[in-house]
Structures are given as C-alpha cells and as structure tokens.
XYZ file of C-alpha atoms in Angstrom:
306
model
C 0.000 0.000 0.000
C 1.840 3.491 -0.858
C 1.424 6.452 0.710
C -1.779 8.157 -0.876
C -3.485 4.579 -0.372
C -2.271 5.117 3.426
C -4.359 8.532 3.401
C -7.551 7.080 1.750
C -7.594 4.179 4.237
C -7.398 6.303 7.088
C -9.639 9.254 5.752
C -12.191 6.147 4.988
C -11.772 5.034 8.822
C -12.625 8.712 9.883
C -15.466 8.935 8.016
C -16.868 5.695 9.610
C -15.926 6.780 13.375
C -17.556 9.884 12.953
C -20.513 8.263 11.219
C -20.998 6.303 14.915
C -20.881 9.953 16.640
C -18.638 8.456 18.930
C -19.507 11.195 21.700
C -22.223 10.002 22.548
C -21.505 5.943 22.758
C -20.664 6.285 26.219
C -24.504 6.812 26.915
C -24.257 3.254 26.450
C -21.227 2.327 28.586
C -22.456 4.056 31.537
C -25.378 2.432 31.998
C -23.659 -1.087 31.162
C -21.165 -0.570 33.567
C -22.878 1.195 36.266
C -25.696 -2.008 35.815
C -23.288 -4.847 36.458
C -21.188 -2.981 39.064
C -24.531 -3.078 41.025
C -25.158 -6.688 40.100
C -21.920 -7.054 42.183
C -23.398 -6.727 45.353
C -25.841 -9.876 44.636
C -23.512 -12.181 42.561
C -20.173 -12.781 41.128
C -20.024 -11.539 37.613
C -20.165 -13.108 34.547
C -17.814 -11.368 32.406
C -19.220 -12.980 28.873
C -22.571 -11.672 29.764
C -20.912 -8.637 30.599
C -19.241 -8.225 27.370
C -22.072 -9.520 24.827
C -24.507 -6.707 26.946
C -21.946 -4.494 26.285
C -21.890 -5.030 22.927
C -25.362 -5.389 22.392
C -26.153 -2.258 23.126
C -23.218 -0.070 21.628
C -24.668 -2.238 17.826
C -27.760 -0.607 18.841
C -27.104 2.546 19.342
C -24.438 3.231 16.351
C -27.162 1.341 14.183
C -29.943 4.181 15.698
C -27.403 7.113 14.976
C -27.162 5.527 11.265
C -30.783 5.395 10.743
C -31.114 8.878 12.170
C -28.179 10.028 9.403
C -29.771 8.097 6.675
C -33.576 8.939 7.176
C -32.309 13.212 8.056
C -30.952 13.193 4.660
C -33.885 11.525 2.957
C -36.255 14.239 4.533
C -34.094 16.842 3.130
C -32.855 18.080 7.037
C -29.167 17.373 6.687
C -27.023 19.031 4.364
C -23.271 20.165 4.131
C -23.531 22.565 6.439
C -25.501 20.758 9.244
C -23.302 20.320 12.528
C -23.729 17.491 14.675
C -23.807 14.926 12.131
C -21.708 12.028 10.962
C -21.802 13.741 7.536
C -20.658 10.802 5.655
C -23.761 10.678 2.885
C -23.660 14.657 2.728
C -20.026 15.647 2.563
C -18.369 12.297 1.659
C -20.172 11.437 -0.838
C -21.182 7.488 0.734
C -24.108 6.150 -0.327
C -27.343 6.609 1.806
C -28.037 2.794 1.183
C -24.786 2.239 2.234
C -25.500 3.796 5.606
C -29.172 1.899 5.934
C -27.125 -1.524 5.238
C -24.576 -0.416 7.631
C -27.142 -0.093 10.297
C -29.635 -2.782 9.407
C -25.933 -5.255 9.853
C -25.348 -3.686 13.426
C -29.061 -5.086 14.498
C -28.593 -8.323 13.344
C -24.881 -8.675 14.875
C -27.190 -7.665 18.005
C -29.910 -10.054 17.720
C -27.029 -12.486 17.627
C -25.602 -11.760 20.411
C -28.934 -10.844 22.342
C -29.476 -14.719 21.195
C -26.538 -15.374 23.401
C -27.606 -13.565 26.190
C -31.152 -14.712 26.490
C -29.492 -18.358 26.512
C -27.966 -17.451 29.668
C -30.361 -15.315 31.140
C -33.597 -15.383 30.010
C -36.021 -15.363 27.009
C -38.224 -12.299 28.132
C -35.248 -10.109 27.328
C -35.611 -10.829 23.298
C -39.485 -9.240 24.056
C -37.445 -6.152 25.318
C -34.535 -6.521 23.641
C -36.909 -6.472 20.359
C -38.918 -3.594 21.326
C -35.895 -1.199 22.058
C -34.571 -2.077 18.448
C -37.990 -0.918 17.130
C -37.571 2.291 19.232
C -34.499 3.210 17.843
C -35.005 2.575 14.435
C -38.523 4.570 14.964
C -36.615 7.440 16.167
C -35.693 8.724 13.444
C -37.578 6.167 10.467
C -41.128 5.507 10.154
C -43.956 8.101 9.352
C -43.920 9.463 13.035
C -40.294 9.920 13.631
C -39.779 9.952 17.730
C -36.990 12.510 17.202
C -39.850 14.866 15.468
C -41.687 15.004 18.805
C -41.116 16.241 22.061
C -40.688 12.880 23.631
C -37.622 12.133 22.148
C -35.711 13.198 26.023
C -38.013 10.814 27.523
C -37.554 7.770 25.171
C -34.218 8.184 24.866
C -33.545 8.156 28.766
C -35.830 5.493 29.667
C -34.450 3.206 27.239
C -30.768 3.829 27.118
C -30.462 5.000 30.792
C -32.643 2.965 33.060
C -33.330 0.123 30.654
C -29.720 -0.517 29.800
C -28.864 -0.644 33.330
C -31.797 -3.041 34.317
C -30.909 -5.258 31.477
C -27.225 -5.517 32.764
C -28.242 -6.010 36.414
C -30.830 -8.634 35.516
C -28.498 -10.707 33.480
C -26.336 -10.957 35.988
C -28.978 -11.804 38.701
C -32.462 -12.697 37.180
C -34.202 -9.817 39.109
C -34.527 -6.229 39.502
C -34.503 -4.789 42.788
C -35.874 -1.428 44.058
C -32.475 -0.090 44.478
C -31.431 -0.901 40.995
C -34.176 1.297 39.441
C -33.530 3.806 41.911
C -30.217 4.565 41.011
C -31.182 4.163 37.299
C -33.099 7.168 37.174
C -30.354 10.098 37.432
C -28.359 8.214 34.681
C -31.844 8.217 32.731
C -31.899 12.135 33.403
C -28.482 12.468 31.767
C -28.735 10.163 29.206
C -32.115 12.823 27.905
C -29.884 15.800 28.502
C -27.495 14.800 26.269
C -30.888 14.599 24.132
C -31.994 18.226 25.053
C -28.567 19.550 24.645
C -28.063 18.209 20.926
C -32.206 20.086 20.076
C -31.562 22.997 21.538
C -28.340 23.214 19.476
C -30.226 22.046 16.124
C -33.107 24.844 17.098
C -32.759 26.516 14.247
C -32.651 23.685 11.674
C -35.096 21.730 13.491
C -37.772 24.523 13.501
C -37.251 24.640 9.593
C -37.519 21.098 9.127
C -40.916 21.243 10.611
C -39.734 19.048 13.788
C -41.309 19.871 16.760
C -38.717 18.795 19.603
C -39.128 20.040 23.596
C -36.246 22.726 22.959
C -38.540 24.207 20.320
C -41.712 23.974 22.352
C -40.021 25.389 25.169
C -37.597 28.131 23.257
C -33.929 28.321 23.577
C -33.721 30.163 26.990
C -36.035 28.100 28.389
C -34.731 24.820 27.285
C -31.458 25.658 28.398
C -32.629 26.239 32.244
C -34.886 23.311 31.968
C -31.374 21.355 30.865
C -30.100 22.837 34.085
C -33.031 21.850 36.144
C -31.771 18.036 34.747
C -28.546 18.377 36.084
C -29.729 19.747 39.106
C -32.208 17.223 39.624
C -29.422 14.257 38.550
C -27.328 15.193 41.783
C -30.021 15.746 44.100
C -31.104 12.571 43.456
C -27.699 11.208 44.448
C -28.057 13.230 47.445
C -31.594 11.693 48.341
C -30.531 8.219 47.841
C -27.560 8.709 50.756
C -29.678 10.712 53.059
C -32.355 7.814 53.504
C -29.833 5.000 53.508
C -30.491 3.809 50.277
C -26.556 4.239 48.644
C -23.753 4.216 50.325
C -22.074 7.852 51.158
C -19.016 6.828 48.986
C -21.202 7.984 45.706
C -21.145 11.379 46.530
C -18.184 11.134 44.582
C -20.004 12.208 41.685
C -20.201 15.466 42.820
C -16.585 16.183 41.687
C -18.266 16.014 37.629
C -20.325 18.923 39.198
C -18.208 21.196 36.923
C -19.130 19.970 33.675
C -23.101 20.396 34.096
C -21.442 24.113 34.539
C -19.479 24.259 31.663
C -22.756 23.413 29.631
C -25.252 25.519 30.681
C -23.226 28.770 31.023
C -21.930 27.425 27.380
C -25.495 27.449 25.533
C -26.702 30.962 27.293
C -22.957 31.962 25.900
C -23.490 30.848 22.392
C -25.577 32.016 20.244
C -24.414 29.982 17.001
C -24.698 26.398 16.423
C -21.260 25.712 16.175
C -20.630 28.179 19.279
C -22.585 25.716 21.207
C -20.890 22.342 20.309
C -18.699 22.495 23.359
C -21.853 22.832 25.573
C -22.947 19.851 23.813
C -20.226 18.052 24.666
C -19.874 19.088 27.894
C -23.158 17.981 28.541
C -22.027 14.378 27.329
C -18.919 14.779 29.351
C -21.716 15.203 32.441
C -23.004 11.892 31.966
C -19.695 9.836 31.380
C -17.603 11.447 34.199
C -21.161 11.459 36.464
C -21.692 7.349 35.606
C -17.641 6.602 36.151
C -18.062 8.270 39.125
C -21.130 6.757 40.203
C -19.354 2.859 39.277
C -16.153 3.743 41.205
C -18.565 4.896 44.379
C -20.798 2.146 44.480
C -17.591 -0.406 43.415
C -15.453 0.766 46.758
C -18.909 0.376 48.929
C -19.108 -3.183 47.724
C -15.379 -4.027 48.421
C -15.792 -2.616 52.114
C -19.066 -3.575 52.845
C-alpha cells in the first residue's frame, strides 16, 4: 500500500468513526457498567454476559445514529452545512443505502448476540430486547419519527439509561430490585440531557424542518434552564438516595463532575451559534460519562468494604 493509499484508508476510517458519533456511545457504557457494578453486590459476575450486553447495546445505538443520518438526509434536514452529524452521505459522498445496510448489519450482529444472552439469562429479554430495536429505528424512520416530537428526552432516557442498566443487572442476577431502578433514574436524566442539549443546538434547523422537539416547544432560553433543572435534579437525586440509607455515602463522589453540568449551561446561554454551542454539547455528554464513572467507582469501593 503506498502512501496516498495510506491517506484514503485512514480518511475512509474517519469517516466511519464519525458516522458512529462516537460522543455520545458512552450513553451506552455508563449504563452497562454502572448495571453490572450493582449486580456485584448480589452475585459474582459473569464477564461474557458482561461483554455480549456491552456489545449489544453499543450495535444498537451506532445502528440508531445511522438510521437517524440516513432517514435526516432523505427528509431533506441534513445538508453540508448541518453540525452534529456524521456527515458521511452529505459531505463524503457514501451512499445513503450504504449507511441503511450499515445499520440494518449492526441489528442483526445484536440479535445475535442478544441470542446469546437470552441463553444465559432469560427469554423475556428478546421481548425487550426487540422492542428497544424498534424504538431506535422509529426514532428517526417511520412516518412518526420519535426525534420529530417532544418525547424524544423521555424515550431516549428510559431506554438507554434505566433500561440498559436493568438489562445488565438482571443478566447478571435474574431480578430487579428497588435499588437498581432507583439509582437508574439520574443516569436516565443524563442520558435525555445529552438529548436536550443536541435540540436545543439544532433549534434553528429543526424549527425549519418542521420538527417539533421540547427545545422548540419550550424556546432556547427556556430549554437551556430546563437542561439545568436536569442536572440539578441528577445530583439531588444522588443526594436523596444517601440521606435515607439507600446508597452508600461513597457515591457522593459524583459530585466532583459537578463542573461539567457548569461548563454546559453557562456554554449554551454563551453561544448564540450552532457551532458556538458544540462544546456545551459536549460538555453535557462529558456530564453523563464522568457522572456514571463516578457513580461505578462509588458504588464499586462500597461493595469491596461492605
């Protein structure tokens, strides 16, 4: 391979990475990991189920971001100059079926593995497991695209916050506790921020696509304190959960993240411009990856000194 090959390889390689939108993947870690670290305090883990849940759900949610990119451009929403996309049909020229193939091949790796997983767990999860494919492919496909609605916070959270980590803590231990689904839900908050942040960005875009998300209902200003009010709500929670004995005082850890939340919001009432706002955006998914970490190392050290 010579040198301009070299070049064309890797510019090929970039265009796929950024075609996952790789910041926000750990939307799925988090929840993964923070599930199974939980699952600790039950059983000993099994690291295969671990992995293949893992997996799982990082197939499904590249394979969602690839519908949204391929179904965007065939409404006409995304073009060249669109931020926040993968950009690979508009500026690179890759085919749009391309794309669709792309993600309809991440689903069925997925219902592979979910095969796996339901072998050593149980069945019930393909119901599930089934449904939250449907969800993400309706998202952004179908005639009444979830990402066109306000609900899109709200579905995304549920399923890829509080499901995810459900799913991971049931494989582990064939039951979900109280406790589980109570520290699910700040992780489910986050998880729809990152959501919010990435509308109220695409306000202006969105509003002439016709799409009628919760940061247009609401307004920019608006949206951007009711992002706050997430965060906000997010570490209270936290907060709650040690002052009536339900988590151990090590995970107020996560309050050292309590920077980032900061960073965003003061970044979107700063920026006016799309582009101005990316690092708000980010910052927002930085929130929910530092916040989870956090969150896993707290709850880890409780279990090793319990």
């Amino acid at each position: 391979m010579d040198h301009n090959e070299k070049i064309n390889e890797l510019s090929k390689a970039q265009i796929y990475w950024r075609l996952t939108r790789p910041h926000t993947l750990t939307a799925s870690f988090v929840p993964v990991l923070i599930g199974t670290v939980l699952a600790l305090f039950v059983v000993d883990i099994n690291i295969m189920l671990f992995i293949a849940m893992l997996l799982s759900c990082l197939f499904i949610q590249i394979a969602t971001n690839l519908f949204n990119e391929y179904y965007d451009f065939k409404r006409g929403l995304d073009t060249e100059d669109s931020v926040g996309i993968g950009g690979a049909i508009v500026r690179h020229g890759m085919k749009p079926k391309k794309v669709l193939n792309l993600a309809l091949s991440l689903y069925g790796i997925s219902l592979l593995i979910g095969v796996y997983i339901c072998m050593n767990s149980s069945w019930w999860l393909a119901v599930i497991g089934l449904i939250g494919m449907a969800i993400g492919y309706l998202y952004t496909g179908g005639p009444f695209p979830i990402a066109y609605t306000p609900f899109g916070e709200l579905f995304s959270g549920v399923c890829m916050g509080s499901v995810f980590i459900l799913i991971a803590f049931f494989i582990q231990t064939g039951t979900v506790t109280s406790d589980s689904i109570l520290l699910s839900i700040p992780i489910a908050i986050l998880v729809g921020a990152i959501n919010l942040s990435n509308n109220i960005r695409d306000i202006e875009e969105d509003t002439i696509g016709g799409r009628k998300t919760l940061a247009i209902l609401l307004g920019e200003k608006k949206a951007v304190y009711f992002l706050g009010s997430l965060f906000f709500i997010a570490y209270a929670w936290i907060i709650g959960l040690v002052i009536f004995g339900i988590a151990s005082p090590w995970i107020f850890i996560v309050l050292l993240s309590v920077g980032k939340p900061i960073q965003a919001v003061s970044g979107f009432l700063g920026g006016k411009m799309p582009r101005n706002m990316i690092q708000a955006m980010k910052a927002t998914a930085q929130t929910n990856t530092i916040f989870g970490l956090l969150l896993s190392i707290g709850l880890f050290i409780s279990y090793t000194i319990k």
